[in-house]
């Protein structure tokens, strides 16, 4: 089993910044790909950003240039720095850890951006 704890969500004004953290423990390691996805009511969950064990990253088109994903392998923790936030970034953000046994998801953290 993999335990995932997310933190850092909240309410922020448009143009502001937030930093999300996701700590994974249990049957996980620094060799796992980790990432963030987000979902709004009535829509499919979409990729925000992923980071591979070697540091390679990929981002959703809507967040490129504004969001930065990073990881601390020693802590099995991934971070998402979100700058220049827009109201359309409002969503529940979910941390994902991809292991050999399959993907694991965190419970989600709400991010609300007011205009």
JSON list of C-alpha atoms in Angstrom, two decimals:
[
{"chain": "A", "resi": 1, "resn": "UNK", "atom": "CA", "xyz": [0.00, 0.00, 0.00]},
{"chain": "A", "resi": 2, "resn": "UNK", "atom": "CA", "xyz": [1.01, 3.58, -0.63]},
{"chain": "A", "resi": 3, "resn": "UNK", "atom": "CA", "xyz": [-0.07, 6.40, 1.65]},
{"chain": "A", "resi": 4, "resn": "UNK", "atom": "CA", "xyz": [-0.29, 9.83, 0.08]},
{"chain": "A", "resi": 5, "resn": "UNK", "atom": "CA", "xyz": [-0.66, 13.06, 2.02]},
{"chain": "A", "resi": 6, "resn": "UNK", "atom": "CA", "xyz": [-1.33, 16.29, 0.13]},
{"chain": "A", "resi": 7, "resn": "UNK", "atom": "CA", "xyz": [-1.13, 19.80, 1.51]},
{"chain": "A", "resi": 8, "resn": "UNK", "atom": "CA", "xyz": [-0.99, 23.42, 0.42]},
{"chain": "A", "resi": 9, "resn": "UNK", "atom": "CA", "xyz": [-4.34, 24.02, -1.21]},
{"chain": "A", "resi": 10, "resn": "UNK", "atom": "CA", "xyz": [-6.50, 27.01, -0.39]},
{"chain": "A", "resi": 11, "resn": "UNK", "atom": "CA", "xyz": [-8.02, 30.23, -1.60]},
{"chain": "A", "resi": 12, "resn": "UNK", "atom": "CA", "xyz": [-5.95, 32.77, -3.50]},
{"chain": "A", "resi": 13, "resn": "UNK", "atom": "CA", "xyz": [-6.63, 35.79, -5.68]},
{"chain": "A", "resi": 14, "resn": "UNK", "atom": "CA", "xyz": [-5.96, 35.73, -9.39]},
{"chain": "A", "resi": 15, "resn": "UNK", "atom": "CA", "xyz": [-2.30, 36.41, -10.08]},
{"chain": "A", "resi": 16, "resn": "UNK", "atom": "CA", "xyz": [-1.25, 34.89, -6.78]},
{"chain": "A", "resi": 17, "resn": "UNK", "atom": "CA", "xyz": [0.76, 31.79, -5.98]},
{"chain": "A", "resi": 18, "resn": "UNK", "atom": "CA", "xyz": [0.35, 28.54, -4.08]},
{"chain": "A", "resi": 19, "resn": "UNK", "atom": "CA", "xyz": [2.64, 25.62, -3.43]},
{"chain": "A", "resi": 20, "resn": "UNK", "atom": "CA", "xyz": [1.27, 22.11, -3.16]},
{"chain": "A", "resi": 21, "resn": "UNK", "atom": "CA", "xyz": [3.13, 19.28, -1.47]},
{"chain": "A", "resi": 22, "resn": "UNK", "atom": "CA", "xyz": [2.60, 15.54, -1.73]},
{"chain": "A", "resi": 23, "resn": "UNK", "atom": "CA", "xyz": [4.37, 13.09, 0.53]},
{"chain": "A", "resi": 24, "resn": "UNK", "atom": "CA", "xyz": [4.24, 9.39, -0.30]},
{"chain": "A", "resi": 25, "resn": "UNK", "atom": "CA", "xyz": [5.06, 6.57, 2.10]},
{"chain": "A", "resi": 26, "resn": "UNK", "atom": "CA", "xyz": [4.71, 2.81, 2.28]},
{"chain": "A", "resi": 27, "resn": "UNK", "atom": "CA", "xyz": [5.38, 0.67, -0.79]},
{"chain": "A", "resi": 28, "resn": "UNK", "atom": "CA", "xyz": [6.93, 3.47, -2.78]},
{"chain": "A", "resi": 29, "resn": "UNK", "atom": "CA", "xyz": [10.39, 4.66, -3.62]},
{"chain": "A", "resi": 30, "resn": "UNK", "atom": "CA", "xyz": [12.32, 7.37, -5.38]},
{"chain": "A", "resi": 31, "resn": "UNK", "atom": "CA", "xyz": [12.09, 5.29, -8.57]},
{"chain": "A", "resi": 32, "resn": "UNK", "atom": "CA", "xyz": [8.40, 6.06, -8.97]},
{"chain": "A", "resi": 33, "resn": "UNK", "atom": "CA", "xyz": [7.00, 8.67, -11.29]},
{"chain": "A", "resi": 34, "resn": "UNK", "atom": "CA", "xyz": [4.91, 11.24, -9.40]},
{"chain": "A", "resi": 35, "resn": "UNK", "atom": "CA", "xyz": [2.55, 13.90, -10.57]},
{"chain": "A", "resi": 36, "resn": "UNK", "atom": "CA", "xyz": [-0.40, 16.19, -10.11]},
{"chain": "A", "resi": 37, "resn": "UNK", "atom": "CA", "xyz": [-3.77, 16.06, -11.80]},
{"chain": "A", "resi": 38, "resn": "UNK", "atom": "CA", "xyz": [-6.83, 18.23, -11.32]},
{"chain": "A", "resi": 39, "resn": "UNK", "atom": "CA", "xyz": [-10.54, 17.86, -11.74]},
{"chain": "A", "resi": 40, "resn": "UNK", "atom": "CA", "xyz": [-13.58, 20.12, -11.77]},
{"chain": "A", "resi": 41, "resn": "UNK", "atom": "CA", "xyz": [-17.20, 18.97, -11.53]},
{"chain": "A", "resi": 42, "resn": "UNK", "atom": "CA", "xyz": [-18.45, 17.37, -14.70]},
{"chain": "A", "resi": 43, "resn": "UNK", "atom": "CA", "xyz": [-15.02, 17.18, -16.30]},
{"chain": "A", "resi": 44, "resn": "UNK", "atom": "CA", "xyz": [-12.41, 14.48, -16.64]},
{"chain": "A", "resi": 45, "resn": "UNK", "atom": "CA", "xyz": [-9.34, 14.52, -14.48]},
{"chain": "A", "resi": 46, "resn": "UNK", "atom": "CA", "xyz": [-6.51, 16.17, -16.41]},
{"chain": "A", "resi": 47, "resn": "UNK", "atom": "CA", "xyz": [-2.76, 16.18, -16.18]},
{"chain": "A", "resi": 48, "resn": "UNK", "atom": "CA", "xyz": [-1.19, 19.19, -14.55]},
{"chain": "A", "resi": 49, "resn": "UNK", "atom": "CA", "xyz": [2.40, 18.01, -14.31]},
{"chain": "A", "resi": 50, "resn": "UNK", "atom": "CA", "xyz": [4.47, 14.86, -13.88]},
{"chain": "A", "resi": 51, "resn": "UNK", "atom": "CA", "xyz": [8.06, 14.28, -12.87]},
{"chain": "A", "resi": 52, "resn": "UNK", "atom": "CA", "xyz": [10.09, 11.14, -13.46]},
{"chain": "A", "resi": 53, "resn": "UNK", "atom": "CA", "xyz": [12.76, 9.74, -11.13]},
{"chain": "A", "resi": 54, "resn": "UNK", "atom": "CA", "xyz": [15.47, 11.22, -13.36]},
{"chain": "A", "resi": 55, "resn": "UNK", "atom": "CA", "xyz": [13.89, 14.66, -13.08]},
{"chain": "A", "resi": 56, "resn": "UNK", "atom": "CA", "xyz": [12.27, 14.68, -16.50]},
{"chain": "A", "resi": 57, "resn": "UNK", "atom": "CA", "xyz": [9.00, 16.60, -16.50]},
{"chain": "A", "resi": 58, "resn": "UNK", "atom": "CA", "xyz": [5.94, 17.15, -18.60]},
{"chain": "A", "resi": 59, "resn": "UNK", "atom": "CA", "xyz": [3.15, 19.68, -18.17]},
{"chain": "A", "resi": 60, "resn": "UNK", "atom": "CA", "xyz": [-0.39, 20.23, -19.29]},
{"chain": "A", "resi": 61, "resn": "UNK", "atom": "CA", "xyz": [-0.61, 22.90, -21.97]},
{"chain": "A", "resi": 62, "resn": "UNK", "atom": "CA", "xyz": [-2.67, 25.23, -19.83]},
{"chain": "A", "resi": 63, "resn": "UNK", "atom": "CA", "xyz": [-0.07, 25.48, -17.07]},
{"chain": "A", "resi": 64, "resn": "UNK", "atom": "CA", "xyz": [3.18, 25.60, -19.02]},
{"chain": "A", "resi": 65, "resn": "UNK", "atom": "CA", "xyz": [5.28, 28.58, -18.01]},
{"chain": "A", "resi": 66, "resn": "UNK", "atom": "CA", "xyz": [3.27, 29.17, -14.82]},
{"chain": "A", "resi": 67, "resn": "UNK", "atom": "CA", "xyz": [3.60, 25.94, -12.81]},
{"chain": "A", "resi": 68, "resn": "UNK", "atom": "CA", "xyz": [6.76, 24.11, -11.81]},
{"chain": "A", "resi": 69, "resn": "UNK", "atom": "CA", "xyz": [6.96, 20.57, -10.50]},
{"chain": "A", "resi": 70, "resn": "UNK", "atom": "CA", "xyz": [9.89, 19.33, -8.44]},
{"chain": "A", "resi": 71, "resn": "UNK", "atom": "CA", "xyz": [10.68, 16.43, -6.16]},
{"chain": "A", "resi": 72, "resn": "UNK", "atom": "CA", "xyz": [12.78, 15.50, -3.17]},
{"chain": "A", "resi": 73, "resn": "UNK", "atom": "CA", "xyz": [13.66, 11.86, -3.63]},
{"chain": "A", "resi": 74, "resn": "UNK", "atom": "CA", "xyz": [15.02, 11.50, -0.12]},
{"chain": "A", "resi": 75, "resn": "UNK", "atom": "CA", "xyz": [11.61, 12.44, 1.24]},
{"chain": "A", "resi": 76, "resn": "UNK", "atom": "CA", "xyz": [9.48, 10.81, -1.49]},
{"chain": "A", "resi": 77, "resn": "UNK", "atom": "CA", "xyz": [7.84, 14.18, -1.84]},
{"chain": "A", "resi": 78, "resn": "UNK", "atom": "CA", "xyz": [6.72, 16.09, -4.90]},
{"chain": "A", "resi": 79, "resn": "UNK", "atom": "CA", "xyz": [5.95, 19.80, -5.02]},
{"chain": "A", "resi": 80, "resn": "UNK", "atom": "CA", "xyz": [3.91, 21.93, -7.37]},
{"chain": "A", "resi": 81, "resn": "UNK", "atom": "CA", "xyz": [4.71, 25.62, -7.42]},
{"chain": "A", "resi": 82, "resn": "UNK", "atom": "CA", "xyz": [1.80, 27.46, -8.99]},
{"chain": "A", "resi": 83, "resn": "UNK", "atom": "CA", "xyz": [2.32, 31.06, -10.06]},
{"chain": "A", "resi": 84, "resn": "UNK", "atom": "CA", "xyz": [0.16, 33.55, -11.95]},
{"chain": "A", "resi": 85, "resn": "UNK", "atom": "CA", "xyz": [-2.93, 31.63, -10.92]},
{"chain": "A", "resi": 86, "resn": "UNK", "atom": "CA", "xyz": [-6.12, 32.12, -12.89]},
{"chain": "A", "resi": 87, "resn": "UNK", "atom": "CA", "xyz": [-9.75, 31.47, -11.93]},
{"chain": "A", "resi": 88, "resn": "UNK", "atom": "CA", "xyz": [-9.76, 28.60, -14.42]},
{"chain": "A", "resi": 89, "resn": "UNK", "atom": "CA", "xyz": [-7.11, 26.87, -12.29]},
{"chain": "A", "resi": 90, "resn": "UNK", "atom": "CA", "xyz": [-9.79, 26.33, -9.65]},
{"chain": "A", "resi": 91, "resn": "UNK", "atom": "CA", "xyz": [-10.12, 22.58, -9.11]},
{"chain": "A", "resi": 92, "resn": "UNK", "atom": "CA", "xyz": [-9.41, 19.71, -6.79]},
{"chain": "A", "resi": 93, "resn": "UNK", "atom": "CA", "xyz": [-5.77, 18.77, -7.23]},
{"chain": "A", "resi": 94, "resn": "UNK", "atom": "CA", "xyz": [-4.79, 15.14, -6.83]},
{"chain": "A", "resi": 95, "resn": "UNK", "atom": "CA", "xyz": [-1.34, 13.69, -6.30]},
{"chain": "A", "resi": 96, "resn": "UNK", "atom": "CA", "xyz": [-0.52, 10.53, -8.23]},
{"chain": "A", "resi": 97, "resn": "UNK", "atom": "CA", "xyz": [2.23, 8.01, -7.63]},
{"chain": "A", "resi": 98, "resn": "UNK", "atom": "CA", "xyz": [2.88, 5.43, -10.32]},
{"chain": "A", "resi": 99, "resn": "UNK", "atom": "CA", "xyz": [4.29, 2.19, -8.93]},
{"chain": "A", "resi": 100, "resn": "UNK", "atom": "CA", "xyz": [4.92, -1.24, -10.41]},
{"chain": "A", "resi": 101, "resn": "UNK", "atom": "CA", "xyz": [1.64, -2.31, -8.81]},
{"chain": "A", "resi": 102, "resn": "UNK", "atom": "CA", "xyz": [-0.26, 0.50, -10.45]},
{"chain": "A", "resi": 103, "resn": "UNK", "atom": "CA", "xyz": [-1.24, 4.11, -9.76]},
{"chain": "A", "resi": 104, "resn": "UNK", "atom": "CA", "xyz": [-2.11, 5.45, -6.34]},
{"chain": "A", "resi": 105, "resn": "UNK", "atom": "CA", "xyz": [-4.07, 8.62, -5.72]},
{"chain": "A", "resi": 106, "resn": "UNK", "atom": "CA", "xyz": [-4.22, 11.05, -2.85]},
{"chain": "A", "resi": 107, "resn": "UNK", "atom": "CA", "xyz": [-7.56, 12.30, -1.48]},
{"chain": "A", "resi": 108, "resn": "UNK", "atom": "CA", "xyz": [-7.19, 15.65, -3.23]},
{"chain": "A", "resi": 109, "resn": "UNK", "atom": "CA", "xyz": [-6.76, 19.24, -2.11]},
{"chain": "A", "resi": 110, "resn": "UNK", "atom": "CA", "xyz": [-8.97, 22.12, -3.15]},
{"chain": "A", "resi": 111, "resn": "UNK", "atom": "CA", "xyz": [-7.47, 25.11, -4.95]},
{"chain": "A", "resi": 112, "resn": "UNK", "atom": "CA", "xyz": [-9.75, 28.08, -5.46]},
{"chain": "A", "resi": 113, "resn": "UNK", "atom": "CA", "xyz": [-8.67, 31.15, -7.40]},
{"chain": "A", "resi": 114, "resn": "UNK", "atom": "CA", "xyz": [-10.90, 34.20, -7.07]},
{"chain": "A", "resi": 115, "resn": "UNK", "atom": "CA", "xyz": [-11.16, 36.85, -9.77]}
]
